[in-house]
Amino acid sequence: MKTILKVSLIITAFCLTGNVMAQQVSFGQIQNQISRGKDGVNVFDVKKDSTEFKGNSIDLGGAFALQFQALNSFNNQKDVATPYTNYRLNNLENNLNLPTANMSFGAQLADGVRVNLDLYLASRHHNETWVKGGYLQIDKLDFIKKGFLANFMKYATIKAGQMENNYGDAHFRRSDNGNALMNPFIEGNIMDSFITEPGIEVYYNRSGFVSMFGVTNSKLNQSVAEIVPTVATEAKPNTNTTISPSLLVKLGYDKQLDQDLRVRLTGSLYHCANISSNLYGSDRAGSRFYGVMSHSAYGTVPLTALVNNFDPMANKDSGRFNPSFGNWSTNIMINPFVKFKGFEFFGTLEFASGGDVKGVDAKRTVKQYIGDVLYRFGANENMYVGARYGTVSGKLANADAKAVSINRFESSLGWFMTKNILAKLAYVDQNYKNFTQLTGTTPNDLYGGSFKGLVFEATISF
């Protein structure tokens, strides 16, 4: 895969070089593109601008992020009996995390038509370069005929490709590997929705009203291999032998009511009848809280029973919650956003339902409520202070007697040194409730668990 990627990049660079010589391609003259710097903060969905088409143009961007982490994990596992007498959570050093980096390539191919390719140069889950996704964005249909459906396309946008699917507004304010400039905090939601499935999204935004309708093939990794059913049992019905499309819908209102006040409210739906991917476990870059709630190797001497699960790649989602739906999934997210002068409020109300296993089984629902408040101040609002509180609750399986819950408090200070450089310092305190002491017969790391401490992050995006 790495070799194929390198060869592809070399061929692409060669072709672009030849194209520049043949057509006098410009650089940076890209239409309807959201800024990767501070000007892109709180810009959601897609946007229309007045950038003039001056022929083919190339765009190149990047993003880098580095954290200094000072977090400690705790739980209530004490005096665990043989053969787990050596059990303990990992002690975490106060030190730097693995730096992360992104790269973006883009090209204006025609008036109102552009393409974008996003790469992860280094991430928590993949230390090597790999492709996040790419898409074609169409804001005009003049390539069919001059002025074709011009009155419709004045307000409409079409996106097609394998891309970051637009479920909810929270993913516009989360850190995406090296790209952390849009996130005023360190981490995203506890139950973090993010997925890149191939499909089409159609937007129509007019007079403040926001709408998007999309469909994907529900697969994160593409394959035409046959799905062979497993042996059915009462607890585990037949595996689905077909893959159903995923449906995406977003409706809302976003209006700058006057010079000081902006109000936005959206509701989003993501539904898949036969799950292939996982909306809450498909961020292959991983979380920002490295190694929290992970255990060291333990068991009999020598330590052979279980290994250390600190590994940042294998345990990439530490600090997050995944409801682990296995059959079908219906997810609804409501996001209010209000900005009055320097004050901002952003909220998430999410209701995620699904089945436990492949086949047909009963529904369980997990709920998430998160709110953050910011005050931006200074020259051009280049500094901010803020706080976020969130909670997730729900059953891990239909058979469970009790629902578990997780709550997180995070405060943050931020300084935009320039429009492309942000430094932020956050304090986080996360707690786990109602998790069982044992998972099967082994100690549960999350039993009476918590982690807390400081994280400093510096990020550059251009």
Tab-separated table of C-alpha atoms in Angstrom:
chain	number	residue	atom	x	y	z
A	1	MET	CA	0.000	0.000	0.000
A	2	LYS	CA	2.812	2.401	0.882
A	3	THR	CA	4.604	1.625	-2.378
A	4	ILE	CA	1.437	2.154	-4.409
A	5	LEU	CA	0.842	5.462	-2.639
A	6	LYS	CA	4.396	6.679	-3.310
A	7	VAL	CA	4.176	5.734	-6.974
A	8	SER	CA	0.787	7.457	-7.250
A	9	LEU	CA	2.148	10.656	-5.706
A	10	ILE	CA	5.147	10.650	-8.065
A	11	ILE	CA	2.885	10.164	-11.089
A	12	THR	CA	0.530	12.878	-9.826
A	13	ALA	CA	3.403	15.320	-9.297
A	14	PHE	CA	4.739	14.570	-12.788
A	15	CYS	CA	1.313	15.098	-14.368
A	16	LEU	CA	0.748	18.327	-12.442
A	17	THR	CA	4.159	19.598	-13.495
A	18	GLY	CA	3.356	18.883	-17.116
A	19	ASN	CA	-0.027	20.514	-16.737
A	20	VAL	CA	1.508	23.652	-15.238
A	21	MET	CA	3.865	23.965	-18.186
A	22	ALA	CA	1.099	23.334	-20.732
A	23	GLN	CA	-1.719	25.420	-19.236
A	24	GLN	CA	0.011	27.985	-16.997
A	25	VAL	CA	-1.789	26.682	-13.935
A	26	SER	CA	-2.027	29.189	-11.063
A	27	PHE	CA	-1.793	28.413	-7.362
A	28	GLY	CA	-4.328	29.092	-4.619
A	29	GLN	CA	-7.153	30.415	-6.830
A	30	ILE	CA	-9.711	27.952	-5.404
A	31	GLN	CA	-13.448	28.601	-5.318
A	32	ASN	CA	-15.846	27.858	-2.457
A	33	GLN	CA	-13.179	26.493	-0.131
A	34	ILE	CA	-13.351	26.786	3.650
A	35	SER	CA	-10.169	28.275	5.104
A	36	ARG	CA	-7.898	25.909	7.025
A	37	GLY	CA	-6.845	28.843	9.223
A	38	LYS	CA	-8.699	30.900	11.852
A	39	ASP	CA	-11.117	32.241	9.223
A	40	GLY	CA	-12.531	28.706	8.990
A	41	VAL	CA	-13.566	28.546	12.655
A	42	ASN	CA	-17.337	28.028	12.994
A	43	VAL	CA	-17.820	27.633	9.242
A	44	PHE	CA	-20.017	24.552	8.844
A	45	ASP	CA	-21.043	22.355	5.922
A	46	VAL	CA	-20.154	24.077	2.613
A	47	LYS	CA	-20.021	27.709	1.540
A	48	LYS	CA	-20.387	29.804	-1.590
A	49	ASP	CA	-17.969	32.655	-2.259
A	50	SER	CA	-17.257	35.134	-5.048
A	51	THR	CA	-13.787	33.872	-6.004
A	52	GLU	CA	-13.373	34.378	-9.743
A	53	PHE	CA	-12.461	31.447	-11.964
A	54	LYS	CA	-9.156	32.199	-13.712
A	55	GLY	CA	-8.373	28.807	-15.158
A	56	ASN	CA	-6.977	25.669	-13.553
A	57	SER	CA	-5.386	26.241	-10.164
A	58	ILE	CA	-3.539	24.103	-7.601
A	59	ASP	CA	-3.914	24.180	-3.808
A	60	LEU	CA	-1.547	22.698	-1.219
A	61	GLY	CA	-2.122	22.719	2.525
A	62	GLY	CA	-0.912	21.075	5.695
A	63	ALA	CA	-1.571	20.778	9.410
A	64	PHE	CA	0.603	19.766	12.376
A	65	ALA	CA	-0.190	19.148	16.049
A	66	LEU	CA	1.885	18.255	19.091
A	67	GLN	CA	0.772	17.774	22.708
A	68	PHE	CA	2.518	17.728	26.043
A	69	GLN	CA	0.423	15.381	28.191
A	70	ALA	CA	0.306	15.282	31.997
A	71	LEU	CA	-2.572	12.895	32.756
A	72	ASN	CA	-3.021	10.225	35.422
A	73	SER	CA	-5.488	7.291	35.468
A	74	PHE	CA	-7.196	5.698	38.470
A	75	ASN	CA	-9.715	2.923	39.202
A	76	ASN	CA	-11.101	1.011	42.187
A	77	GLN	CA	-9.496	-2.354	41.491
A	78	LYS	CA	-7.767	-3.212	44.774
A	79	ASP	CA	-6.332	-6.477	46.050
A	80	VAL	CA	-7.366	-8.393	42.944
A	81	ALA	CA	-7.238	-12.122	43.600
A	82	THR	CA	-4.951	-14.693	41.966
A	83	PRO	CA	-4.133	-15.052	39.103
A	84	TYR	CA	-4.439	-11.245	38.708
A	85	THR	CA	-2.308	-10.197	41.671
A	86	ASN	CA	-0.022	-8.110	39.446
A	87	TYR	CA	-2.890	-6.113	37.916
A	88	ARG	CA	-2.579	-2.303	37.829
A	89	LEU	CA	-3.195	0.602	35.471
A	90	ASN	CA	-0.211	1.973	33.585
A	91	ASN	CA	1.606	4.897	35.158
A	92	LEU	CA	1.799	7.678	32.559
A	93	GLU	CA	4.804	9.953	32.153
A	94	ASN	CA	4.480	13.708	31.728
A	95	ASN	CA	5.876	13.984	28.225
A	96	LEU	CA	5.226	14.629	24.535
A	97	ASN	CA	2.839	12.558	22.443
A	98	LEU	CA	3.604	11.380	18.931
A	99	PRO	CA	3.303	14.435	16.618
A	100	THR	CA	0.565	14.202	13.995
A	101	ALA	CA	0.442	15.742	10.526
A	102	ASN	CA	-1.982	16.124	7.604
A	103	MET	CA	-1.571	17.209	4.002
A	104	SER	CA	-4.227	18.375	1.541
A	105	PHE	CA	-4.032	18.634	-2.233
A	106	GLY	CA	-6.661	20.443	-4.268
A	107	ALA	CA	-7.280	21.623	-7.795
A	108	GLN	CA	-9.762	23.938	-9.482
A	109	LEU	CA	-10.685	21.955	-12.585
A	110	ALA	CA	-13.395	24.187	-14.068
A	111	ASP	CA	-15.606	27.091	-13.076
A	112	GLY	CA	-17.437	25.811	-9.998
A	113	VAL	CA	-15.707	22.420	-10.012
A	114	ARG	CA	-12.856	21.454	-7.701
A	115	VAL	CA	-11.284	18.295	-6.290
A	116	ASN	CA	-9.700	17.645	-2.892
A	117	LEU	CA	-7.398	14.887	-1.602
A	118	ASP	CA	-6.616	14.564	2.133
A	119	LEU	CA	-3.634	12.630	3.521
A	120	TYR	CA	-2.578	11.681	7.033
A	121	LEU	CA	1.224	11.904	7.026
A	122	ALA	CA	1.514	10.524	10.571
A	123	SER	CA	-1.208	9.592	13.028
A	124	ARG	CA	-1.670	7.730	16.279
A	125	HIS	CA	-3.061	4.654	14.516
A	126	HIS	CA	-0.924	4.740	11.348
A	127	ASN	CA	2.610	6.086	11.758
A	128	GLU	CA	3.084	6.016	7.985
A	129	THR	CA	1.419	8.117	5.261
A	130	TRP	CA	-2.033	7.015	4.153
A	131	VAL	CA	-5.078	8.520	2.460
A	132	LYS	CA	-7.974	9.845	4.517
A	133	GLY	CA	-10.179	10.420	1.456
A	134	GLY	CA	-10.937	12.612	-1.501
A	135	TYR	CA	-13.949	14.187	-3.164
A	136	LEU	CA	-15.194	16.206	-6.116
A	137	GLN	CA	-17.168	19.360	-5.270
A	138	ILE	CA	-19.511	20.842	-7.874
A	139	ASP	CA	-20.992	24.324	-7.388
A	140	LYS	CA	-21.831	24.998	-11.047
A	141	LEU	CA	-22.947	22.793	-13.943
A	142	ASP	CA	-21.508	24.995	-16.689
A	143	PHE	CA	-19.398	22.048	-17.880
A	144	ILE	CA	-22.669	20.553	-19.174
A	145	LYS	CA	-23.952	23.777	-20.698
A	146	LYS	CA	-23.329	27.424	-19.836
A	147	GLY	CA	-25.878	28.447	-17.219
A	148	PHE	CA	-27.302	24.916	-16.860
A	149	LEU	CA	-29.616	24.901	-13.789
A	150	ALA	CA	-27.969	28.165	-12.717
A	151	ASN	CA	-30.857	29.260	-10.475
A	152	PHE	CA	-30.666	25.949	-8.572
A	153	MET	CA	-26.875	25.751	-8.387
A	154	LYS	CA	-26.717	29.312	-7.012
A	155	TYR	CA	-27.704	27.719	-3.697
A	156	ALA	CA	-26.738	24.068	-4.238
A	157	THR	CA	-23.517	22.075	-3.892
A	158	ILE	CA	-22.798	18.467	-4.834
A	159	LYS	CA	-19.998	16.471	-3.189
A	160	ALA	CA	-19.012	12.982	-4.343
A	161	GLY	CA	-16.189	10.704	-3.228
A	162	GLN	CA	-14.889	8.858	-0.181
A	163	MET	CA	-14.904	11.717	2.273
A	164	GLU	CA	-15.692	12.808	5.820
A	165	ASN	CA	-19.433	12.243	5.892
A	166	ASN	CA	-21.506	15.146	7.174
A	167	TYR	CA	-23.356	13.735	10.175
A	168	GLY	CA	-24.004	16.457	12.763
A	169	ASP	CA	-22.117	19.700	13.377
A	170	ALA	CA	-19.767	18.413	16.094
A	171	HIS	CA	-17.289	16.958	13.581
A	172	PHE	CA	-16.540	20.494	12.325
A	173	ARG	CA	-15.250	21.394	15.822
A	174	ARG	CA	-13.266	18.218	16.529
A	175	SER	CA	-9.548	17.626	16.015
A	176	ASP	CA	-8.833	15.666	12.847
A	177	ASN	CA	-5.383	14.211	13.441
A	178	GLY	CA	-2.950	17.092	12.741
A	179	ASN	CA	-5.762	19.538	12.006
A	180	ALA	CA	-6.693	20.834	15.467
A	181	LEU	CA	-7.161	24.548	14.746
A	182	MET	CA	-10.988	24.397	14.617
A	183	ASN	CA	-11.223	22.674	18.011
A	184	PRO	CA	-11.063	25.098	20.980
A	185	PHE	CA	-10.450	22.099	23.264
A	186	ILE	CA	-8.078	19.120	23.127
A	187	GLU	CA	-10.436	16.211	22.404
A	188	GLY	CA	-13.830	15.880	20.706
A	189	ASN	CA	-16.995	14.273	22.040
A	190	ILE	CA	-16.832	11.273	24.394
A	191	MET	CA	-18.868	9.264	21.888
A	192	ASP	CA	-17.029	10.561	18.851
A	193	SER	CA	-18.879	10.225	15.525
A	194	PHE	CA	-16.606	10.298	12.483
A	195	ILE	CA	-16.612	8.187	9.335
A	196	THR	CA	-15.358	8.309	5.733
A	197	GLU	CA	-17.638	6.267	3.497
A	198	PRO	CA	-17.902	6.712	-0.296
A	199	GLY	CA	-21.076	8.433	-1.403
A	200	ILE	CA	-22.807	11.589	-2.584
A	201	GLU	CA	-24.038	14.581	-0.575
A	202	VAL	CA	-26.316	17.270	-2.043
A	203	TYR	CA	-26.641	20.619	-0.214
A	204	TYR	CA	-29.209	23.369	-0.692
A	205	ASN	CA	-28.711	26.380	1.585
A	206	ARG	CA	-30.840	29.483	1.059
A	207	SER	CA	-31.950	32.443	3.177
A	208	GLY	CA	-30.562	30.864	6.338
A	209	PHE	CA	-32.164	27.456	5.821
A	210	VAL	CA	-29.699	24.554	5.749
A	211	SER	CA	-30.339	21.202	4.079
A	212	MET	CA	-28.236	18.206	3.061
A	213	PHE	CA	-29.217	14.787	1.750
A	214	GLY	CA	-26.650	12.055	1.236
A	215	VAL	CA	-26.191	8.351	0.645
A	216	THR	CA	-23.132	6.118	1.091
A	217	ASN	CA	-22.414	2.416	0.548
A	218	SER	CA	-21.898	2.001	4.338
A	219	LYS	CA	-18.370	0.576	3.902
A	220	LEU	CA	-15.190	2.099	5.290
A	221	ASN	CA	-12.827	-0.364	3.592
A	222	GLN	CA	-14.003	-1.294	0.124
A	223	SER	CA	-14.341	-4.927	-0.914
A	224	VAL	CA	-16.514	-7.061	-3.195
A	225	ALA	CA	-15.950	-10.213	-1.131
A	226	GLU	CA	-19.022	-12.333	-0.366
A	227	ILE	CA	-20.378	-12.110	3.177
A	228	VAL	CA	-20.771	-15.675	4.450
A	229	PRO	CA	-23.291	-16.175	7.287
A	230	THR	CA	-22.149	-17.774	10.509
A	231	VAL	CA	-23.994	-20.500	12.367
A	232	ALA	CA	-27.058	-18.980	13.987
A	233	THR	CA	-27.778	-19.280	17.696
A	234	GLU	CA	-30.502	-17.834	19.880
A	235	ALA	CA	-28.099	-15.235	21.243
A	236	LYS	CA	-26.488	-14.522	17.859
A	237	PRO	CA	-28.809	-14.654	14.838
A	238	ASN	CA	-27.611	-15.042	11.245
A	239	THR	CA	-25.076	-12.534	10.001
A	240	ASN	CA	-26.497	-10.106	7.456
A	241	THR	CA	-25.532	-11.311	4.001
A	242	THR	CA	-26.138	-7.986	2.287
A	243	ILE	CA	-24.810	-4.472	2.778
A	244	SER	CA	-27.365	-1.658	2.841
A	245	PRO	CA	-26.703	1.968	1.911
A	246	SER	CA	-26.388	4.506	4.706
A	247	LEU	CA	-28.729	7.499	4.624
A	248	LEU	CA	-27.603	10.971	5.736
A	249	VAL	CA	-29.904	13.945	6.312
A	250	LYS	CA	-29.274	17.383	7.829
A	251	LEU	CA	-31.853	20.158	8.215
A	252	GLY	CA	-31.495	23.431	10.048
A	253	TYR	CA	-31.313	27.203	10.211
A	254	ASP	CA	-28.189	29.401	10.331
A	255	LYS	CA	-28.515	33.178	10.309
A	256	GLN	CA	-26.425	36.222	11.215
A	257	LEU	CA	-29.337	38.149	12.713
A	258	ASP	CA	-27.347	41.342	13.194
A	259	GLN	CA	-23.738	42.461	13.543
A	260	ASP	CA	-23.399	40.846	16.974
A	261	LEU	CA	-25.713	37.818	16.980
A	262	ARG	CA	-25.552	34.569	15.000
A	263	VAL	CA	-27.936	31.665	15.634
A	264	ARG	CA	-27.698	28.141	14.204
A	265	LEU	CA	-29.735	25.029	14.934
A	266	THR	CA	-29.428	21.769	12.997
A	267	GLY	CA	-30.735	18.233	13.263
A	268	SER	CA	-28.943	15.333	11.585
A	269	LEU	CA	-29.714	11.684	10.853
A	270	TYR	CA	-27.409	8.771	10.007
A	271	HIS	CA	-29.121	5.424	9.391
A	272	CYS	CA	-27.825	2.067	8.199
A	273	ALA	CA	-29.957	-1.101	8.139
A	274	ASN	CA	-27.000	-3.498	7.822
A	275	ILE	CA	-23.829	-2.194	9.462
A	276	SER	CA	-20.482	-2.689	7.777
A	277	SER	CA	-18.595	0.287	9.205
A	278	ASN	CA	-18.795	1.791	12.696
A	279	LEU	CA	-19.742	5.444	13.109
A	280	TYR	CA	-18.123	5.605	16.566
A	281	GLY	CA	-14.963	3.587	15.907
A	282	SER	CA	-13.844	4.645	12.427
A	283	ASP	CA	-11.569	7.561	13.307
A	284	ARG	CA	-8.347	5.776	12.461
A	285	ALA	CA	-6.280	8.734	13.710
A	286	GLY	CA	-7.262	8.060	17.335
A	287	SER	CA	-8.031	10.128	20.439
A	288	ARG	CA	-5.922	12.856	22.056
A	289	PHE	CA	-5.687	11.183	25.485
A	290	TYR	CA	-2.862	8.687	25.026
A	291	GLY	CA	-2.763	5.588	27.232
A	292	VAL	CA	-5.450	6.612	29.729
A	293	MET	CA	-7.262	3.751	31.501
A	294	SER	CA	-4.835	1.170	30.100
A	295	HIS	CA	-3.333	-1.670	32.142
A	296	SER	CA	0.183	-3.015	32.418
A	297	ALA	CA	0.979	-6.687	31.810
A	298	TYR	CA	-0.281	-8.925	34.590
A	299	GLY	CA	-0.959	-12.530	35.516
A	300	THR	CA	1.120	-15.308	37.001
A	301	VAL	CA	4.911	-15.073	37.078
A	302	PRO	CA	6.183	-14.682	34.430
A	303	LEU	CA	3.488	-12.248	33.274
A	304	THR	CA	1.833	-14.383	30.629
A	305	ALA	CA	-1.907	-13.973	31.219
A	306	LEU	CA	-2.440	-10.587	29.535
A	307	VAL	CA	-0.171	-8.047	27.889
A	308	ASN	CA	0.173	-4.304	28.353
A	309	ASN	CA	-2.566	-2.553	26.346
A	310	PHE	CA	-0.962	0.897	26.333
A	311	ASP	CA	-0.063	0.572	22.616
A	312	PRO	CA	-1.165	3.902	21.017
A	313	MET	CA	-1.995	2.119	17.744
A	314	ALA	CA	-3.901	-0.930	18.997
A	315	ASN	CA	-5.623	1.073	21.759
A	316	LYS	CA	-6.145	4.232	19.690
A	317	ASP	CA	-9.508	5.277	21.161
A	318	SER	CA	-8.504	5.535	24.835
A	319	GLY	CA	-10.778	7.990	26.654
A	320	ARG	CA	-13.652	7.571	24.167
A	321	PHE	CA	-16.827	5.481	24.293
A	322	ASN	CA	-18.003	3.198	21.485
A	323	PRO	CA	-21.527	1.705	21.836
A	324	SER	CA	-20.394	-1.126	19.498
A	325	PHE	CA	-23.594	-1.664	17.571
A	326	GLY	CA	-23.270	-4.798	15.477
A	327	ASN	CA	-26.402	-5.022	13.356
A	328	TRP	CA	-28.172	-1.782	12.485
A	329	SER	CA	-27.777	1.813	13.597
A	330	THR	CA	-29.980	4.907	13.713
A	331	ASN	CA	-28.274	8.032	14.995
A	332	ILE	CA	-29.759	11.481	15.575
A	333	MET	CA	-27.745	14.557	16.533
A	334	ILE	CA	-29.095	18.013	17.382
A	335	ASN	CA	-26.633	20.918	17.524
A	336	PRO	CA	-27.525	24.431	18.757
A	337	PHE	CA	-24.928	27.177	18.215
A	338	VAL	CA	-25.175	30.782	19.381
A	339	LYS	CA	-22.531	33.476	19.041
A	340	PHE	CA	-23.139	36.900	20.596
A	341	LYS	CA	-20.150	39.193	20.222
A	342	GLY	CA	-17.314	37.216	21.882
A	343	PHE	CA	-19.556	34.691	23.642
A	344	GLU	CA	-20.224	31.289	22.067
A	345	PHE	CA	-22.349	28.313	23.031
A	346	PHE	CA	-22.253	24.994	21.177
A	347	GLY	CA	-24.276	21.964	22.192
A	348	THR	CA	-24.706	18.324	21.217
A	349	LEU	CA	-27.755	16.191	21.954
A	350	GLU	CA	-27.257	12.735	20.449
A	351	PHE	CA	-29.425	9.630	20.481
A	352	ALA	CA	-27.755	6.518	19.051
A	353	SER	CA	-29.736	3.276	18.673
A	354	GLY	CA	-28.737	-0.096	17.308
A	355	GLY	CA	-28.600	-3.858	17.692
A	356	ASP	CA	-25.999	-5.814	19.630
A	357	VAL	CA	-24.942	-8.358	17.021
A	358	LYS	CA	-25.227	-9.230	13.342
A	359	GLY	CA	-28.712	-10.423	12.513
A	360	VAL	CA	-32.033	-9.252	13.926
A	361	ASP	CA	-32.157	-8.336	17.592
A	362	ALA	CA	-33.608	-5.810	20.021
A	363	LYS	CA	-32.803	-2.091	20.146
A	364	ARG	CA	-30.716	-0.373	22.761
A	365	THR	CA	-30.117	3.380	22.911
A	366	VAL	CA	-27.142	5.417	24.110
A	367	LYS	CA	-27.599	9.118	24.870
A	368	GLN	CA	-25.000	11.880	24.809
A	369	TYR	CA	-25.384	15.465	26.066
A	370	ILE	CA	-22.522	17.952	25.700
A	371	GLY	CA	-22.324	21.722	26.008
A	372	ASP	CA	-19.426	24.137	25.754
A	373	VAL	CA	-19.184	27.856	26.436
A	374	LEU	CA	-16.405	30.095	25.106
A	375	TYR	CA	-15.480	33.728	25.435
A	376	ARG	CA	-13.234	35.040	22.672
A	377	PHE	CA	-11.428	38.323	23.292
A	378	GLY	CA	-8.422	40.374	22.274
A	379	ALA	CA	-7.470	41.719	18.869
A	380	ASN	CA	-9.735	39.987	16.321
A	381	GLU	CA	-10.770	37.514	19.045
A	382	ASN	CA	-7.321	35.922	18.973
A	383	MET	CA	-7.636	34.626	22.559
A	384	TYR	CA	-10.309	32.594	24.310
A	385	VAL	CA	-11.264	30.896	27.544
A	386	GLY	CA	-13.839	28.123	27.695
A	387	ALA	CA	-15.329	25.122	29.450
A	388	ARG	CA	-17.104	21.980	28.248
A	389	TYR	CA	-19.126	19.379	30.126
A	390	GLY	CA	-20.520	16.193	28.633
A	391	THR	CA	-22.088	12.925	29.635
A	392	VAL	CA	-22.824	9.627	27.885
A	393	SER	CA	-25.140	6.940	29.269
A	394	GLY	CA	-26.533	3.646	28.020
A	395	LYS	CA	-26.291	-0.123	28.204
A	396	LEU	CA	-23.278	-1.930	26.780
A	397	ALA	CA	-25.580	-4.836	25.817
A	398	ASN	CA	-29.311	-5.519	25.947
A	399	ALA	CA	-28.715	-8.203	28.573
A	400	ASP	CA	-27.095	-5.770	31.038
A	401	ALA	CA	-29.096	-4.879	34.130
A	402	LYS	CA	-27.650	-1.363	34.424
A	403	ALA	CA	-26.641	1.420	32.096
A	404	VAL	CA	-23.092	2.719	32.371
A	405	SER	CA	-22.231	6.414	32.241
A	406	ILE	CA	-19.196	8.578	31.537
A	407	ASN	CA	-18.840	12.281	32.261
A	408	ARG	CA	-16.083	14.655	31.252
A	409	PHE	CA	-15.241	18.221	32.263
A	410	GLU	CA	-12.686	20.120	30.206
A	411	SER	CA	-11.560	23.743	30.530
A	412	SER	CA	-9.380	25.469	27.969
A	413	LEU	CA	-7.270	28.564	27.314
A	414	GLY	CA	-6.292	29.401	23.741
A	415	TRP	CA	-4.151	31.923	21.862
A	416	PHE	CA	-4.065	32.391	18.101
A	417	MET	CA	-0.513	33.613	17.658
A	418	THR	CA	-1.381	34.145	13.984
A	419	LYS	CA	-4.358	33.020	11.905
A	420	ASN	CA	-2.515	29.745	11.286
A	421	ILE	CA	-0.905	29.039	14.684
A	422	LEU	CA	-2.832	28.134	17.845
A	423	ALA	CA	-1.579	27.262	21.318
A	424	LYS	CA	-4.004	25.872	23.902
A	425	LEU	CA	-3.859	24.545	27.450
A	426	ALA	CA	-6.647	22.352	28.855
A	427	TYR	CA	-7.535	20.663	32.137
A	428	VAL	CA	-9.607	17.476	31.835
A	429	ASP	CA	-11.402	15.341	34.420
A	430	GLN	CA	-13.249	12.220	33.189
A	431	ASN	CA	-15.150	9.683	35.314
A	432	TYR	CA	-16.670	6.233	34.670
A	433	LYS	CA	-19.722	4.968	36.596
A	434	ASN	CA	-21.538	1.609	36.874
A	435	PHE	CA	-18.936	-0.388	34.957
A	436	THR	CA	-18.659	-3.948	36.302
A	437	GLN	CA	-15.604	-5.018	38.275
A	438	LEU	CA	-14.951	-7.912	35.906
A	439	THR	CA	-15.290	-8.296	32.154
A	440	GLY	CA	-15.957	-11.993	31.980
A	441	THR	CA	-13.338	-13.221	34.440
A	442	THR	CA	-10.749	-10.434	33.992
A	443	PRO	CA	-10.494	-7.073	35.793
A	444	ASN	CA	-12.298	-4.206	34.075
A	445	ASP	CA	-9.997	-1.186	33.636
A	446	LEU	CA	-12.993	1.186	33.796
A	447	TYR	CA	-14.394	-0.060	37.134
A	448	GLY	CA	-14.605	3.069	39.324
A	449	GLY	CA	-12.308	4.661	36.774
A	450	SER	CA	-11.205	8.228	36.194
A	451	PHE	CA	-8.387	10.213	34.629
A	452	LYS	CA	-7.432	13.836	35.032
A	453	GLY	CA	-4.686	16.324	34.382
A	454	LEU	CA	-3.331	18.912	31.941
A	455	VAL	CA	-2.662	18.801	28.205
A	456	PHE	CA	-0.884	21.517	26.240
A	457	GLU	CA	-1.241	21.509	22.465
A	458	ALA	CA	0.388	23.550	19.708
A	459	THR	CA	-1.074	23.319	16.219
A	460	ILE	CA	-0.337	24.860	12.830
A	461	SER	CA	-2.711	24.732	9.872
A	462	PHE	CA	-2.463	26.373	6.451
